[in-house]
Coordinates of N, CA and C in Angstrom, one line a residue:
M9 N 9.7 6.5 -46.0 CA 9.1 5.5 -45.1 C 8.9 6.2 -43.8
V10 N 7.6 6.3 -43.4 CA 7.2 7.0 -42.1 C 6.6 5.9 -41.3
D11 N 7.2 5.6 -40.2 CA 6.6 4.6 -39.3 C 6.2 5.4 -38.0
S12 N 5.0 5.1 -37.6 CA 4.4 5.7 -36.4 C 3.6 4.7 -35.6
A13 N 3.8 4.8 -34.3 CA 3.0 3.9 -33.5 C 1.6 4.5 -33.2
G14 N 1.5 5.8 -33.4 CA 0.2 6.5 -33.1 C -0.8 6.4 -34.2
P15 N -2.0 6.9 -34.0 CA -3.0 6.8 -35.1 C -2.6 7.8 -36.2
E16 N -3.0 7.4 -37.4 CA -2.7 8.3 -38.5 C -3.6 9.6 -38.4
Q17 N -2.9 10.7 -38.7 CA -3.6 12.0 -38.7 C -4.1 12.2 -40.1
S18 N -5.4 12.5 -40.1 CA -6.0 12.8 -41.4 C -6.6 14.2 -41.3
G19 N -7.0 14.7 -42.4 CA -7.5 16.1 -42.5 C -8.9 16.2 -41.8
E20 N -9.6 15.0 -41.6 CA -10.9 15.1 -41.0 C -10.8 15.0 -39.5
Q21 N -11.5 15.8 -38.9 CA -11.7 15.8 -37.4 C -13.0 15.1 -37.1
Q22 N -13.0 14.4 -36.0 CA -14.2 13.7 -35.5 C -15.1 14.8 -35.0
P23 N -16.4 14.7 -35.3 CA -17.3 15.7 -34.8 C -17.4 15.8 -33.3
P24 N -17.5 16.9 -32.7 CA -17.5 17.0 -31.3 C -18.8 16.4 -30.7
V25 N -18.6 15.9 -29.5 CA -19.7 15.3 -28.9 C -20.7 16.4 -28.5
Q26 N -22.0 16.1 -28.7 CA -23.0 17.1 -28.5 C -23.9 16.8 -27.3
G27 N -24.5 17.8 -26.7 CA -25.5 17.6 -25.7 C -24.9 17.3 -24.3
L28 N -25.6 16.5 -23.6 CA -25.2 16.2 -22.2 C -23.9 15.3 -22.2
A29 N -23.7 14.5 -23.2 CA -22.5 13.7 -23.2 C -21.2 14.4 -23.1
R30 N -21.2 15.7 -23.5 CA -20.1 16.5 -23.4 C -19.6 16.8 -22.0
Y31 N -20.6 16.9 -21.1 CA -20.3 17.1 -19.7 C -20.4 15.9 -18.8
A32 N -20.7 14.8 -19.4 CA -21.0 13.6 -18.6 C -19.7 13.0 -17.9
R33 N -18.6 13.0 -18.7 CA -17.3 12.5 -18.2 C -16.8 13.3 -17.0
P34 N -16.7 14.7 -17.2 CA -16.2 15.5 -16.0 C -17.2 15.4 -14.8
A35 N -18.5 15.3 -15.1 CA -19.4 15.1 -14.0 C -19.2 13.8 -13.3
L36 N -18.9 12.7 -14.0 CA -18.7 11.4 -13.5 C -17.5 11.4 -12.6
I37 N -16.4 12.0 -13.1 CA -15.2 12.1 -12.3 C -15.4 12.9 -11.0
A38 N -16.0 14.1 -11.1 CA -16.2 14.9 -9.9 C -17.1 14.2 -8.9
A39 N -18.2 13.6 -9.4 CA -19.1 13.0 -8.5 C -18.5 11.7 -7.8
A40 N -17.6 11.0 -8.5 CA -16.9 9.9 -7.9 C -16.0 10.3 -6.8
V41 N -15.2 11.4 -7.1 CA -14.3 11.9 -6.1 C -15.1 12.4 -4.9
L42 N -16.2 13.1 -5.1 CA -17.0 13.6 -4.0 C -17.6 12.5 -3.2
A43 N -18.0 11.4 -3.8 CA -18.6 10.2 -3.1 C -17.5 9.6 -2.2
V44 N -16.3 9.5 -2.7 CA -15.2 8.9 -1.9 C -14.9 9.8 -0.7
V45 N -14.9 11.1 -0.9 CA -14.7 12.1 0.2 C -15.8 12.0 1.2
C46 N -17.0 11.9 0.8 CA -18.2 11.8 1.7 C -18.1 10.5 2.5
L47 N -17.7 9.4 1.8 CA -17.5 8.1 2.6 C -16.5 8.2 3.6
A48 N -15.3 8.9 3.3 CA -14.3 9.0 4.3 C -14.8 9.9 5.4
L49 N -15.5 11.0 5.1 CA -16.0 11.8 6.2 C -17.0 11.1 7.1
L50 N -17.8 10.2 6.5 CA -18.8 9.5 7.3 C -18.1 8.4 8.2
V51 N -17.0 7.8 7.7 CA -16.2 6.9 8.5 C -15.6 7.6 9.7
I52 N -15.0 8.8 9.4 CA -14.3 9.6 10.5 C -15.4 10.0 11.5
I53 N -16.5 10.4 11.1 CA -17.6 10.8 12.0 C -18.0 9.6 12.9
F54 N -18.1 8.4 12.3 CA -18.5 7.2 13.0 C -17.5 7.0 14.1
F55 N -16.2 7.0 13.8 CA -15.2 6.8 14.8 C -15.1 7.8 15.9
L56 N -15.4 9.1 15.5 CA -15.4 10.2 16.5 C -16.6 10.0 17.4
D57 N -17.8 9.6 16.9 CA -18.9 9.3 17.7 C -18.7 8.2 18.7
T58 N -18.1 7.2 18.2 CA -17.8 6.0 19.0 C -16.8 6.4 20.1
F59 N -15.8 7.1 19.8 CA -14.8 7.6 20.8 C -15.4 8.5 21.8
N60 N -16.2 9.4 21.4 CA -16.9 10.3 22.4 C -17.8 9.5 23.3
A61 N -18.6 8.6 22.8 CA -19.5 7.8 23.6 C -18.7 6.9 24.6
T62 N -17.5 6.4 24.1 CA -16.7 5.6 25.0 C -16.1 6.4 26.1
V63 N -15.6 7.5 25.8 CA -15.0 8.4 26.8 C -16.1 8.9 27.8
Y64 N -17.3 9.2 27.3 CA -18.4 9.6 28.2 C -18.8 8.4 29.1
S65 N -18.8 7.2 28.6 CA -19.3 6.1 29.4 C -18.3 5.6 30.4
V66 N -17.0 6.0 30.3 CA -16.0 5.6 31.2 C -16.3 6.1 32.6
G67 N -16.9 7.3 32.7 CA -17.2 7.9 34.0 C -18.5 7.3 34.6
G68 N -19.0 6.2 34.1 CA -20.2 5.6 34.6 C -21.5 6.1 34.0
N69 N -21.4 7.0 33.0 CA -22.6 7.5 32.4 C -23.0 6.8 31.1
N70 N -24.2 6.9 30.7 CA -24.6 6.3 29.5 C -24.9 7.4 28.5
V71 N -24.5 7.2 27.2 CA -24.7 8.2 26.2 C -26.1 8.3 25.8
Q72 N -26.9 7.3 26.1 CA -28.4 7.3 25.8 C -29.2 7.9 26.9
D73 N -28.6 8.5 28.0 CA -29.3 9.1 29.0 C -30.0 10.4 28.5
N74 N -31.0 10.9 29.3 CA -31.7 12.0 28.9 C -31.2 13.3 29.5
T75 N -29.9 13.3 29.7 CA -29.2 14.5 30.2 C -28.8 15.4 29.1
Q76 N -28.6 16.7 29.4 CA -28.2 17.7 28.4 C -26.8 17.3 27.8
E77 N -25.9 16.9 28.6 CA -24.5 16.5 28.2 C -24.6 15.3 27.2
A78 N -25.4 14.3 27.5 CA -25.5 13.1 26.6 C -26.2 13.5 25.3
Q79 N -27.2 14.4 25.4 CA -27.8 14.9 24.1 C -26.8 15.7 23.3
D80 N -26.0 16.5 23.9 CA -25.0 17.2 23.2 C -24.0 16.3 22.5
I81 N -23.6 15.2 23.2 CA -22.7 14.3 22.6 C -23.3 13.6 21.4
R82 N -24.6 13.2 21.6 CA -25.3 12.5 20.5 C -25.4 13.4 19.3
G83 N -25.7 14.7 19.5 CA -25.9 15.6 18.4 C -24.7 16.4 17.9
L84 N -23.5 16.0 18.4 CA -22.3 16.8 18.1 C -22.0 16.8 16.6
Y85 N -22.1 15.7 16.0 CA -21.8 15.6 14.5 C -23.0 15.3 13.7
A86 N -24.2 15.7 14.2 CA -25.5 15.4 13.4 C -25.5 16.2 12.1
G87 N -25.1 17.4 12.1 CA -25.1 18.2 10.9 C -24.2 17.7 9.8
A88 N -23.0 17.4 10.3 CA -22.0 16.9 9.4 C -22.4 15.5 8.8
R89 N -23.0 14.7 9.7 CA -23.5 13.4 9.2 C -24.6 13.5 8.2
A90 N -25.5 14.4 8.5 CA -26.7 14.6 7.5 C -26.2 15.2 6.2
G91 N -25.3 16.2 6.3 CA -24.7 16.8 5.1 C -23.9 15.7 4.3
G92 N -23.1 14.9 5.0 CA -22.3 13.9 4.3 C -23.2 12.9 3.6
I93 N -24.3 12.5 4.3 CA -25.2 11.5 3.6 C -25.9 12.1 2.4
A94 N -26.3 13.4 2.6 CA -27.0 14.1 1.5 C -26.1 14.2 0.3
L95 N -24.8 14.7 0.5 CA -23.9 14.8 -0.6 C -23.5 13.4 -1.2
L96 N -23.5 12.4 -0.4 CA -23.2 11.1 -0.9 C -24.3 10.6 -1.8
V97 N -25.5 10.8 -1.4 CA -26.7 10.4 -2.2 C -26.7 11.2 -3.5
A98 N -26.5 12.5 -3.4 CA -26.5 13.3 -4.6 C -25.4 13.0 -5.6
S99 N -24.2 12.7 -5.1 CA -23.1 12.3 -5.9 C -23.3 11.0 -6.6
L100 N -23.9 10.0 -5.9 CA -24.2 8.7 -6.4 C -25.2 8.9 -7.5
L101 N -26.2 9.8 -7.4 CA -27.2 10.0 -8.4 C -26.5 10.6 -9.7
V102 N -25.6 11.5 -9.5 CA -24.9 12.1 -10.6 C -24.0 11.1 -11.3
V103 N -23.4 10.2 -10.5 CA -22.6 9.1 -11.1 C -23.5 8.2 -12.0
L104 N -24.6 7.9 -11.4 CA -25.6 7.0 -12.2 C -26.1 7.7 -13.5
A105 N -26.5 9.0 -13.3 CA -27.0 9.7 -14.5 C -25.9 9.9 -15.6
S106 N -24.7 10.3 -15.2 CA -23.7 10.5 -16.2 C -23.2 9.1 -16.8
S107 N -23.3 8.1 -16.0 CA -23.0 6.7 -16.6 C -24.0 6.4 -17.7
V108 N -25.2 6.6 -17.4 CA -26.3 6.3 -18.4 C -26.1 7.2 -19.6
V109 N -25.8 8.5 -19.5 CA -25.5 9.3 -20.6 C -24.3 8.9 -21.4
L110 N -23.3 8.5 -20.7 CA -22.1 8.0 -21.5 C -22.3 6.7 -22.2
Y111 N -23.1 5.8 -21.5 CA -23.5 4.6 -22.2 C -24.3 4.8 -23.4
R112 N -25.3 5.7 -23.4 CA -26.1 5.9 -24.5 C -25.4 6.6 -25.6
A113 N -24.3 7.4 -25.3 CA -23.6 8.2 -26.3 C -22.3 7.5 -26.7
R114 N -22.1 6.2 -26.4 CA -20.8 5.5 -26.6 C -20.5 5.4 -28.1
N115 N -21.4 5.2 -28.9 CA -21.1 5.0 -30.4 C -21.3 6.3 -31.2
R116 N -21.7 7.3 -30.6 CA -21.9 8.6 -31.4 C -20.6 9.3 -31.5
G117 N -20.4 10.0 -32.5 CA -19.2 10.8 -32.7 C -18.1 9.9 -33.4
N118 N -18.3 8.7 -33.7 CA -17.3 7.8 -34.4 C -17.8 7.5 -35.8
A119 N -18.7 8.3 -36.4 CA -19.2 8.0 -37.7 C -18.2 8.0 -38.8
S120 N -17.1 8.8 -38.6 CA -16.1 8.9 -39.6 C -15.1 7.8 -39.5
D121 N -15.3 6.8 -38.7 CA -14.4 5.7 -38.5 C -14.3 4.9 -39.8
G122 N -15.3 4.7 -40.5 CA -15.3 3.9 -41.7 C -15.5 2.4 -41.5
G123 N -15.4 2.0 -40.2 CA -15.7 0.6 -39.9 C -14.6 -0.4 -40.4
E124 N -13.4 0.1 -40.7 CA -12.4 -0.8 -41.1 C -11.8 -1.6 -40.0
D125 N -11.8 -2.9 -40.1 CA -11.2 -3.8 -39.1 C -9.7 -3.9 -39.3
V126 N -9.0 -3.8 -38.2 CA -7.5 -3.9 -38.3 C -7.1 -5.1 -37.4
D127 N -6.4 -6.1 -38.0 CA -6.0 -7.2 -37.2 C -4.5 -7.0 -36.8
F128 N -4.0 -8.0 -36.1 CA -2.6 -7.9 -35.5 C -1.5 -7.7 -36.6
D129 N -1.7 -8.4 -37.7 CA -0.7 -8.4 -38.8 C -0.7 -7.0 -39.4
D130 N -1.8 -6.3 -39.5 CA -1.8 -5.0 -40.0 C -1.1 -4.0 -39.1
L131 N -1.2 -4.2 -37.8 CA -0.5 -3.3 -36.9 C 1.0 -3.4 -36.9
G132 N 1.5 -4.6 -37.3 CA 2.9 -4.8 -37.4 C 3.6 -4.1 -38.6
R133 N 2.8 -3.6 -39.5 CA 3.4 -3.0 -40.8 C 3.8 -1.6 -40.5

C-alpha cells in the first residue's frame, strides 16, 4: 500500500512547451519586477524634485524663473525621469505581450492529461 499526497509519477512526460510560451513566464516576472522598480524610481524622483523646488523657493526665488540656476534645478533629474518612464512603458508592454502568450498557450502541453475528472472522494483514497 503506497499512499502519496503528490501526483502519481508515470513513465510519460508532458511535452515541453514550445515557441514563445517557453520564455513568456520568465519575461513576465522580469518585466513586472522592472515595472515596480521604475515606479519606485519615479516616486523618488518626484519627491526629490519637490524637495529641491521647495528649498530653492525658501530664499524667495521661483523654480519657474528663467535663471540658469532654476533651469538646472528643473533639469536635474530629467534624464532619470525620461529613462524611468521609457523603461516603465517597455516593461508594461512586455508584461502585456507575455500575458497574451501565456493566455493563448494555457491549454497546450496538457494533451496527455486524459481528461479524467477527480472529485473530493477520489482524493481521499
